[in-house]
XYZ file of C-alpha atoms in Angstrom:
564
model
C 35.531 -16.343 -23.697
C 34.220 -20.134 -25.421
C 31.259 -21.498 -25.426
C 32.781 -24.984 -25.436
C 31.597 -26.079 -22.007
C 29.805 -23.155 -20.530
C 25.990 -23.095 -18.323
C 23.946 -20.758 -17.620
C 21.919 -20.962 -14.844
C 17.782 -19.320 -15.179
C 15.748 -18.481 -12.677
C 12.356 -17.513 -12.919
C 10.416 -16.237 -10.341
C 6.400 -16.509 -11.174
C 3.230 -16.132 -8.821
C 3.432 -19.317 -6.951
C 6.951 -20.580 -7.408
C 10.544 -20.026 -9.044
C 11.768 -22.200 -11.631
C 15.355 -22.978 -12.475
C 16.894 -24.452 -15.524
C 20.276 -24.996 -16.513
C 21.067 -24.082 -20.095
C 24.378 -25.008 -22.156
C 25.393 -22.134 -24.198
C 26.234 -23.346 -27.435
C 23.291 -25.850 -28.044
C 20.443 -24.364 -25.825
C 20.222 -28.023 -24.393
C 18.114 -27.552 -20.833
C 20.564 -29.844 -19.352
C 18.405 -29.622 -15.911
C 15.113 -27.893 -14.405
C 13.717 -27.771 -10.705
C 10.820 -25.954 -9.570
C 10.247 -25.113 -5.584
C 6.340 -23.759 -4.652
C 6.078 -20.346 -2.268
C 5.757 -21.907 1.049
C 3.790 -19.602 2.504
C 2.166 -18.672 -1.111
C 0.438 -21.456 -1.117
C -1.127 -21.278 2.148
C -2.619 -17.939 1.540
C -0.465 -16.085 4.249
C -0.794 -12.684 4.140
C -3.264 -11.971 0.857
C -6.779 -11.119 1.121
C -8.613 -11.213 -2.504
C -11.924 -9.825 -2.041
C -9.646 -6.758 -0.944
C -7.319 -7.180 -4.328
C -4.442 -7.501 -1.564
C -1.685 -9.480 -2.574
C 1.921 -10.268 -0.998
C 4.699 -12.121 -0.967
C 7.716 -12.906 1.920
C 10.693 -12.571 1.093
C 11.620 -15.436 2.650
C 9.657 -17.270 0.068
C 12.394 -16.486 -2.453
C 15.184 -17.126 -0.443
C 14.212 -20.688 0.307
C 13.286 -21.432 -3.392
C 16.794 -19.786 -4.470
C 18.757 -22.284 -2.904
C 16.054 -25.366 -3.444
C 15.803 -25.032 -6.869
C 19.634 -24.177 -7.517
C 21.007 -26.724 -5.247
C 18.440 -29.328 -6.747
C 20.150 -28.369 -10.580
C 23.588 -28.411 -9.199
C 23.365 -31.886 -7.675
C 21.799 -33.501 -11.012
C 24.316 -32.270 -12.892
C 27.424 -33.088 -10.537
C 30.323 -30.811 -9.942
C 32.131 -30.896 -12.813
C 29.139 -29.459 -14.947
C 28.240 -26.799 -11.210
C 32.240 -25.829 -11.916
C 31.063 -24.657 -14.979
C 28.606 -22.743 -14.464
C 29.526 -18.888 -15.256
C 27.064 -16.923 -15.123
C 22.947 -16.636 -13.834
C 20.065 -14.904 -15.353
C 16.932 -13.416 -13.041
C 13.686 -12.582 -13.816
C 10.186 -11.843 -11.782
C 6.792 -11.203 -11.743
C 6.010 -7.485 -12.052
C 5.642 -4.759 -11.205
C 6.252 -6.569 -7.480
C 7.901 -3.549 -5.292
C 8.776 -3.886 -1.608
C 9.963 -1.557 1.316
C 13.745 -1.833 1.828
C 16.094 0.077 4.536
C 19.395 1.766 3.531
C 21.016 -1.412 3.005
C 18.398 -2.900 0.667
C 17.226 -5.201 2.799
C 13.264 -5.714 2.174
C 11.397 -4.693 5.715
C 9.862 -8.579 6.239
C 13.273 -9.838 6.856
C 13.194 -6.923 9.790
C 12.275 -8.789 13.559
C 9.913 -5.585 13.507
C 8.176 -6.138 10.621
C 8.465 -10.198 9.880
C 4.227 -10.555 10.233
C 2.958 -7.140 8.588
C 1.958 -7.890 4.600
C 2.703 -4.534 4.090
C 6.356 -4.588 4.623
C 6.301 -7.490 2.119
C 6.676 -7.523 -2.097
C 3.219 -6.298 -3.460
C 2.920 -8.748 -6.369
C 2.035 -7.717 -9.584
C -2.160 -8.480 -9.432
C -2.418 -6.355 -6.311
C -5.063 -3.497 -6.837
C -4.784 -1.912 -3.593
C -3.570 1.073 -5.107
C -6.760 1.659 -7.726
C -7.253 5.186 -5.991
C -4.015 6.411 -5.774
C -3.263 5.656 -9.903
C -6.228 7.549 -9.775
C -4.757 10.579 -8.793
C -1.273 9.167 -10.693
C -3.411 9.850 -14.046
C -4.706 13.172 -13.074
C -2.038 14.774 -11.969
C -0.232 13.945 -15.532
C -2.910 15.176 -17.129
C -2.460 18.644 -15.675
C 1.479 18.772 -15.082
C 3.300 20.515 -17.892
C 4.492 16.770 -18.834
C 2.929 14.020 -19.126
C 4.689 11.743 -17.246
C 2.575 8.382 -18.362
C 3.331 9.329 -22.361
C 5.507 6.259 -22.074
C 3.291 4.262 -20.155
C 0.580 4.304 -22.639
C -1.587 7.565 -21.585
C -2.919 5.736 -18.353
C -0.886 4.434 -14.982
C -2.043 1.267 -13.447
C -3.068 0.173 -9.623
C -0.455 -2.804 -10.454
C 2.668 -0.793 -11.251
C 5.573 0.797 -8.747
C 4.260 4.309 -7.548
C 0.311 3.574 -6.651
C 1.928 0.907 -4.715
C 4.494 2.913 -3.067
C 1.958 5.883 -2.156
C -0.812 3.420 -1.370
C 1.273 0.991 1.926
C 3.561 4.676 2.605
C -0.503 6.310 3.559
C -1.794 2.883 4.826
C 0.961 1.614 7.352
C 3.477 4.921 9.481
C 5.478 2.424 10.543
C 6.328 1.031 6.978
C 6.261 4.592 5.664
C 8.772 5.797 8.471
C 11.060 3.104 8.031
C 11.031 2.391 4.223
C 15.039 4.353 3.204
C 13.898 3.255 -0.551
C 11.791 0.953 -2.019
C 12.800 -1.552 -4.962
C 11.358 -4.370 -7.772
C 11.742 -7.893 -6.745
C 13.814 -8.411 -10.152
C 16.230 -5.674 -9.009
C 16.220 -7.152 -5.523
C 17.210 -10.764 -5.847
C 20.466 -9.873 -8.354
C 21.207 -7.454 -5.410
C 20.959 -10.534 -3.095
C 22.855 -12.923 -4.570
C 25.776 -10.392 -5.702
C 26.072 -9.303 -1.698
C 24.982 -5.565 -1.842
C 24.233 -4.194 0.988
C 24.195 -0.334 0.030
C 20.254 0.661 -1.775
C 22.472 3.569 -3.921
C 24.642 0.601 -5.480
C 21.420 -1.018 -6.550
C 21.678 -1.390 -10.597
C 17.944 -0.861 -11.597
C 16.405 -2.504 -14.210
C 15.903 -0.741 -17.626
C 12.283 -2.793 -18.329
C 11.225 -2.292 -14.538
C 11.722 1.061 -14.776
C 10.479 1.420 -18.299
C 7.617 0.129 -17.721
C 5.935 0.963 -14.401
C 8.139 3.833 -13.112
C 7.464 6.789 -15.287
C 11.397 6.303 -16.109
C 12.560 7.816 -19.383
C 15.876 8.608 -20.738
C 13.918 12.417 -21.577
C 12.996 12.851 -17.886
C 16.496 12.420 -16.815
C 15.245 9.541 -14.766
C 12.127 9.484 -13.115
C 9.854 12.039 -12.272
C 10.728 15.662 -10.702
C 10.610 15.346 -7.125
C 8.143 18.604 -7.468
C 5.654 16.003 -9.355
C 5.881 13.707 -6.467
C 4.950 16.414 -3.970
C 2.393 17.344 -5.759
C 0.958 13.879 -5.969
C 1.281 13.913 -1.782
C 3.523 15.690 0.610
C 4.906 11.792 2.275
C 6.930 10.998 -0.740
C 9.080 14.336 -0.540
C 12.440 13.080 -1.105
C 12.024 10.055 -2.207
C 12.760 10.600 -6.275
C 16.517 11.285 -4.327
C 16.667 7.924 -3.005
C 15.917 5.964 -5.936
C 17.851 5.701 -9.741
C 18.174 7.820 -11.962
C 20.099 5.252 -14.339
C 18.855 2.004 -15.325
C 20.858 -1.195 -17.267
C 19.608 -3.914 -19.629
C 19.959 -7.255 -18.694
C 23.124 -8.044 -20.712
C 24.800 -5.510 -18.335
C 26.302 -7.645 -15.255
C 25.556 -7.006 -11.571
C 28.488 -8.390 -10.229
C 30.223 -11.717 -9.593
C 28.394 -14.390 -7.128
C 28.638 -13.538 -3.660
C 30.896 -15.730 -1.265
C 28.093 -17.119 1.462
C 25.950 -17.793 -1.795
C 28.446 -19.350 -3.425
C 29.379 -22.014 -1.474
C 25.748 -22.734 -0.007
C 24.831 -22.861 -3.730
C 27.495 -24.674 -4.717
C 28.611 -22.689 -7.381
C 32.046 -20.657 -8.009
C 31.936 -17.016 -6.749
C 33.045 -16.213 -10.319
C 29.876 -16.928 -11.833
C 28.653 -13.250 -13.016
C 25.243 -12.451 -11.939
C 22.979 -10.417 -14.853
C 20.815 -7.417 -14.731
C 16.925 -8.384 -14.024
C 13.881 -8.271 -15.518
C 9.930 -9.079 -15.866
C 8.912 -12.601 -16.647
C 7.277 -11.551 -20.148
C 10.036 -9.818 -21.237
C 12.484 -12.418 -20.603
C 10.113 -14.909 -21.821
C 10.404 -13.631 -24.958
C 14.067 -13.594 -25.797
C 13.684 -17.432 -24.898
C 11.633 -17.655 -27.661
C 13.360 -16.446 -29.795
C 10.917 -12.674 -30.480
C 11.418 -11.255 -33.870
C 10.069 -7.787 -34.966
C 6.355 -7.282 -35.121
C 5.969 -10.657 -33.849
C 4.009 -10.446 -30.672
C 4.439 -12.350 -27.868
C 2.021 -14.181 -25.494
C 2.967 -15.476 -22.617
C 0.141 -17.048 -21.571
C -0.114 -17.899 -17.425
C -2.096 -16.654 -14.337
C -2.754 -13.634 -16.501
C -0.919 -12.679 -20.213
C 1.415 -10.111 -21.359
C 2.042 -9.432 -24.435
C 5.455 -8.420 -25.374
C 6.848 -6.830 -29.191
C 10.184 -5.746 -30.059
C 10.543 -2.944 -33.213
C 13.508 -0.897 -34.782
C 14.120 2.347 -32.819
C 13.937 4.642 -36.569
C 12.931 7.966 -36.462
C 10.925 9.778 -33.977
C 9.337 7.517 -31.096
C 5.541 7.235 -31.621
C 3.628 6.844 -28.425
C 1.310 3.705 -28.240
C -2.444 4.831 -26.490
C -3.471 2.213 -23.807
C -0.649 -0.341 -23.528
C 1.692 -0.687 -20.518
C 4.365 1.291 -21.877
C 7.073 1.399 -24.694
C 10.845 1.298 -23.509
C 14.285 1.230 -25.523
C 16.179 -2.041 -24.336
C 13.616 -3.459 -22.058
C 12.916 -6.951 -24.149
C 16.641 -6.747 -26.606
C 19.166 -3.862 -26.374
C 18.456 -0.661 -28.244
C 15.112 -1.957 -29.877
C 11.958 -0.572 -28.634
C 10.166 -3.161 -25.941
C 6.183 -2.386 -26.422
C 4.075 -4.512 -24.010
C 0.415 -5.409 -22.929
C -1.619 -7.445 -21.187
C -4.406 -9.555 -19.788
C -4.742 -8.873 -15.384
C -6.571 -12.438 -15.203
C -5.851 -15.359 -17.785
C -5.381 -18.358 -16.067
C -6.916 -17.573 -12.666
C -9.879 -17.446 -14.442
C -10.164 -20.823 -15.375
C -8.472 -21.168 -11.771
C -10.768 -18.903 -9.789
C -13.836 -21.427 -11.862
C -12.364 -24.438 -11.046
C -12.247 -22.935 -7.096
C -16.053 -22.539 -6.888
C -16.929 -25.984 -8.287
C -14.584 -27.773 -6.098
C -15.452 -26.199 -3.338
C -19.204 -28.791 -2.766
C -16.738 -31.951 -4.011
C -13.971 -31.019 -1.334
C -16.702 -30.476 1.848
C -18.722 -33.413 0.469
C -15.703 -35.545 -0.077
C -13.982 -34.534 3.479
C -16.915 -34.797 5.628
C -17.858 -38.761 4.287
C -17.030 -41.227 7.264
C -17.232 -43.741 4.400
C -13.046 -43.645 3.922
C -9.912 -42.477 5.846
C -8.334 -39.317 5.596
C -5.790 -40.186 3.395
C -8.298 -41.632 0.967
C -10.122 -38.540 0.954
C -7.096 -36.372 0.319
C -6.684 -38.778 -2.745
C -9.864 -37.954 -3.910
C -10.064 -34.714 -3.830
C -6.652 -34.721 -5.492
C -7.954 -35.856 -8.326
C -11.095 -34.475 -8.424
C -9.273 -31.307 -9.243
C -6.626 -32.486 -11.225
C -9.171 -33.615 -13.938
C -11.907 -30.662 -13.396
C -10.588 -28.116 -16.148
C -9.426 -30.807 -18.323
C -12.835 -32.297 -18.369
C -14.343 -28.630 -18.669
C -12.132 -28.015 -21.814
C -13.495 -31.497 -23.285
C -16.971 -30.611 -22.711
C -17.482 -27.428 -23.490
C -15.068 -28.080 -26.558
C -18.351 -30.109 -27.681
C -21.143 -26.797 -26.980
C -21.228 -24.091 -30.161
C -19.172 -21.626 -30.387
C -21.503 -18.653 -28.426
C -22.749 -21.723 -26.623
C -26.591 -21.318 -25.813
C -26.341 -17.969 -25.142
C -24.356 -17.513 -22.326
C -21.391 -14.914 -22.611
C -18.559 -13.574 -20.255
C -16.307 -10.368 -19.752
C -13.109 -11.161 -18.879
C -12.191 -8.248 -16.194
C -12.628 -10.793 -13.481
C -9.179 -8.343 -12.236
C -9.264 -5.567 -13.706
C -8.291 -4.723 -17.397
C -4.835 -4.162 -18.206
C -4.859 -3.436 -22.178
C -6.032 -1.585 -23.801
C -6.854 1.366 -21.402
C -5.649 0.063 -18.034
C -9.059 0.334 -15.855
C -8.620 -1.727 -12.616
C -12.098 -0.891 -11.240
C -13.550 -2.839 -13.804
C -15.400 -6.214 -13.059
C -16.204 -9.534 -14.832
C -19.552 -10.260 -16.026
C -21.685 -13.533 -17.024
C -24.928 -12.609 -18.705
C -26.850 -14.830 -21.250
C -27.558 -17.819 -18.460
C -30.923 -18.873 -18.166
C -31.759 -22.532 -16.909
C -30.300 -24.774 -18.991
C -26.955 -23.032 -18.382
C -24.300 -25.425 -17.920
C -21.055 -25.832 -16.127
C -19.079 -26.133 -19.384
C -21.473 -23.681 -21.507
C -20.399 -21.255 -18.696
C -16.624 -21.970 -19.089
C -16.646 -22.175 -23.007
C -17.972 -18.627 -21.675
C -15.164 -18.124 -19.982
C -12.960 -19.402 -22.396
C -14.407 -16.949 -25.236
C -13.872 -13.829 -23.014
C -10.011 -14.994 -22.512
C -9.417 -14.619 -26.125
C -11.663 -12.189 -26.765
C -9.594 -9.944 -24.379
C -6.971 -10.578 -26.606
C -8.285 -10.046 -29.422
C -8.999 -6.604 -27.716
C -5.352 -5.388 -27.791
C -4.081 -6.865 -30.768
C -6.817 -4.351 -32.003
C -5.309 -1.720 -30.118
C -1.796 -2.427 -32.336
C -3.462 -2.871 -35.131
C -5.444 0.824 -34.964
C -2.750 2.286 -33.911
C -0.137 1.171 -36.846
C 2.078 -1.166 -35.072
C 1.677 -4.448 -37.669
C 1.184 -7.960 -36.325
C 3.220 -10.206 -38.364
C 2.771 -13.229 -36.414
C 2.232 -14.783 -32.684
C 3.903 -16.767 -30.640
C 3.054 -18.470 -27.411
C 4.801 -19.709 -24.329
C 3.264 -20.684 -21.044
C 1.621 -23.226 -19.424
C -1.633 -22.457 -20.842
C 0.067 -22.029 -24.519
C 1.367 -26.061 -23.485
C -1.686 -27.328 -22.488
C -4.440 -26.762 -23.596
C -5.030 -27.136 -27.210
C -8.573 -26.157 -26.905
C -7.734 -22.892 -25.323
C -4.659 -22.403 -28.236
C -7.130 -22.841 -31.356
C -9.362 -21.088 -29.903
C -7.317 -18.026 -29.414
C -5.823 -18.957 -33.306
C -9.746 -18.883 -34.680
C -10.446 -15.470 -33.064
C -7.918 -13.524 -33.436
C -7.638 -15.412 -37.117
C -3.870 -15.764 -37.389
C -1.366 -18.843 -36.956
C -0.191 -18.754 -33.122
C 3.389 -21.486 -33.033
C 3.801 -22.206 -29.240
C 7.447 -22.434 -27.812
C 9.108 -25.891 -27.360
C 10.126 -25.737 -23.855
C 8.451 -25.816 -20.480
C 10.734 -23.105 -18.593
C 10.971 -20.199 -21.723
C 11.451 -17.156 -19.302
C 13.921 -18.938 -16.672
C 15.586 -19.577 -20.463
C 15.142 -16.067 -21.629
C 17.070 -15.003 -18.393
C 19.973 -17.444 -18.894
C 20.548 -16.119 -22.975
C 21.083 -12.663 -20.682
C 23.304 -14.785 -18.041
C 25.342 -15.682 -20.845
C 26.000 -12.508 -22.682
C 26.530 -11.018 -19.499
C 29.294 -13.287 -18.554
C 30.567 -12.473 -22.664
C 29.954 -16.168 -23.422
C 27.910 -13.967 -26.449
C 28.612 -10.666 -27.682
C 24.830 -9.731 -27.820
C 21.514 -10.655 -27.246
C 20.201 -11.652 -30.453
C 23.260 -13.422 -31.655
C 22.717 -15.975 -28.171
C 19.001 -15.525 -28.917
C 19.829 -17.344 -31.738
C 22.115 -20.446 -30.401
C 20.088 -20.692 -27.135
C 16.537 -20.014 -27.751
C 14.203 -22.610 -28.357
C 12.382 -24.230 -30.696
C 8.357 -24.065 -32.207
C 6.314 -27.471 -31.225
C 3.080 -27.090 -32.474
C 1.680 -23.916 -34.786
C -2.119 -23.417 -34.312
C -3.757 -22.800 -37.688
C -7.327 -20.331 -37.634
C -10.077 -22.298 -39.260
C -11.897 -20.321 -41.719
C -15.585 -21.244 -40.267
C -14.884 -20.821 -36.912
C -13.405 -17.937 -37.806
C -16.345 -15.776 -38.961
C -18.487 -17.691 -36.284
C -16.465 -15.623 -33.374
C -16.388 -12.226 -35.227
C -20.496 -12.247 -34.008
C -19.931 -12.965 -30.023
C -16.910 -10.855 -30.463
C -19.256 -8.002 -31.453
C -21.209 -8.990 -28.871
C -18.694 -9.201 -26.325
C -17.699 -5.385 -27.132
C -20.909 -3.786 -27.028
C -21.509 -5.914 -23.604
C -17.806 -4.642 -22.387
C -19.327 -0.872 -23.232
C -22.183 -1.074 -21.058
C -20.806 -2.421 -18.057
C -17.565 -0.690 -18.933
C -19.960 2.514 -18.083
C -22.209 1.586 -15.328
C -19.511 0.402 -13.025
C -17.718 3.783 -14.108
C -20.788 5.574 -12.731
C -20.945 3.787 -10.097
C -17.509 4.675 -9.428
C -18.222 8.219 -9.295
C -21.232 8.070 -7.416
C -19.677 6.329 -4.912
C -16.648 8.783 -4.859
C-alpha cells in the first residue's frame, strides 16, 4: 500500500485519560490530537487509595474512544478521515478485568455495573500483595521457576496477583468470570466486534511481562502450578491463551457499528495492543541499549537489545520478552511505582488548607472561589520547583525514599512505604519538595545501576511524558544524578504516536516496525547535559539515600513478618 495519503490513528489509554493522535504515515506529522478525561475516575469512584485499591469502569474507556476519535475526525474532515487506514492501541498495565465467554467485562452487565471487583484493576492497584508473595514462594520451590523471565520476583501490580485476589475476595465475580483479559487486549477486541473470548489476540508485551507467559513453557505455566497456588484457579488456564502476538499484527477490521459511530471506514485495520511505555519507546525511536524513560504518574523504563545466543536472565526487573517492544528484539522493562504521583500527593497535602479556607470564606462568590482554587493548584508545583531549585543539593539534610506506592524496580516489593527523614524546625515546603524530587531521581539511578551490574550497557537515556516535557528542574537533576545526557522527545503524545506506528505496519503501509519508526517517530527537542560539579554532590546524597533505604527496608520487612 502506498503511504502517499495514508493516516494512522493512535489511542493511548493512560491512568486518568485517553489520548488520540492522527499521524501522516509518510511524514510523521501529527495532524490532530484529542484528550478525554475519565469521568468516573476523576470523581474518585470505585477507588480507595488508603487500601491501594484502584479500579476503572469500562464505560470510561468506551466514552473516551468516542470522544477523542470523533473530535479528531471532526477536526481533519471527511476527506482525511476516509484515508485513515489503521488504529493502534496502547494502555496502562497490568490492568486486567474479569469477562464472560463473549469477552464482555462483567462491569458492563447489570448485575455487576457498580461492583469494583468486576472492573479493570488498574496497574497501581496493590490489593494483591499477599497473592504476589504466594506466587513468589511457589515459583521458588516449583520444578520450573516461572518468574525467571520476570526478573525473578512477581509483583502485586501484575496479572495473576490481581486475578487471585479478586477471585478470593468476591465469590460472585469469581463464579461469573469465564476468563480474564488485559486492557490492551480488550480495546482492539471491542473495536473489531469480537464476541468469542477464545478468538481474542493476546498481546505478547502484556503476557510476557506480566502473566508469566514464555515460549519455553509453551505458553502459560501449567494448570498444576495454578492449582497448587489455589484450587480456585483450576481450569482457568484453558480459558486463557497459549499464543501471543506482537503489535505489528492486525486483529481485524473496524466493526461496522464502531465505524459508523466514529466516522471511519470499515476497512480500517486495528492492530494488536500493548502497554503504553513499550509503544512510547517506539514513538521515541528507541535504539538498542538506549534506556527510554516514560515519565508520568509512575515511570516505566524500556530497553531493547538484539536477540543473540543464549538469553541472559536479568534479576529484579519487570521482565524480558522477545518482541514486546520491537519484533525480533528483546524488550527489557523496569520502572518506579510512583514518580509524578509523589509530586501530586505532596501538592494535595499542601493544597488542602488552601481549598478549605477559600471554600469557607463568605467574602467571594462560588465561581470566584473555584477560580482561585484552580489557579492555586495550577501554580503549586511550578512554584515549588522554582523555590526548590534555589535550595542546595541535599537541602538542609532532608532526605526521602520514593516508595510511596511500593517499589517496582529493582526487586519489586510493594510492602515498602515512602519516608521523609532529616526534617527539623527549619524544614520548609521547598526543602521537603526538593528531597522528594531527589528521591525520585535516586530511584531512577537504582534502576540504571541494576542494569549495569547485570552486564547490560546503557548507551544513553531518552525521556518522554508529562514530567519530561514540563519540568526542566526535575530533568536537569535526573541528568546530574544519572551522570548521563538525557534527550527529551518532542511529541506531546509519544505513546499514541508509537501505537500509530504499529497500526501503520499492521495495515501494510510499512513492512516492518523499524522502517515505520524511522519515518513516523518523533524528533528530540531538548538535551539535558550533566553538570560535573553537581554530579559529585549528588553522589554523596545518593549514598545517604541508599543507606536509609537499606535500613527502612529491613525494618518494614521485619514488621511485615511479625504482623503475618
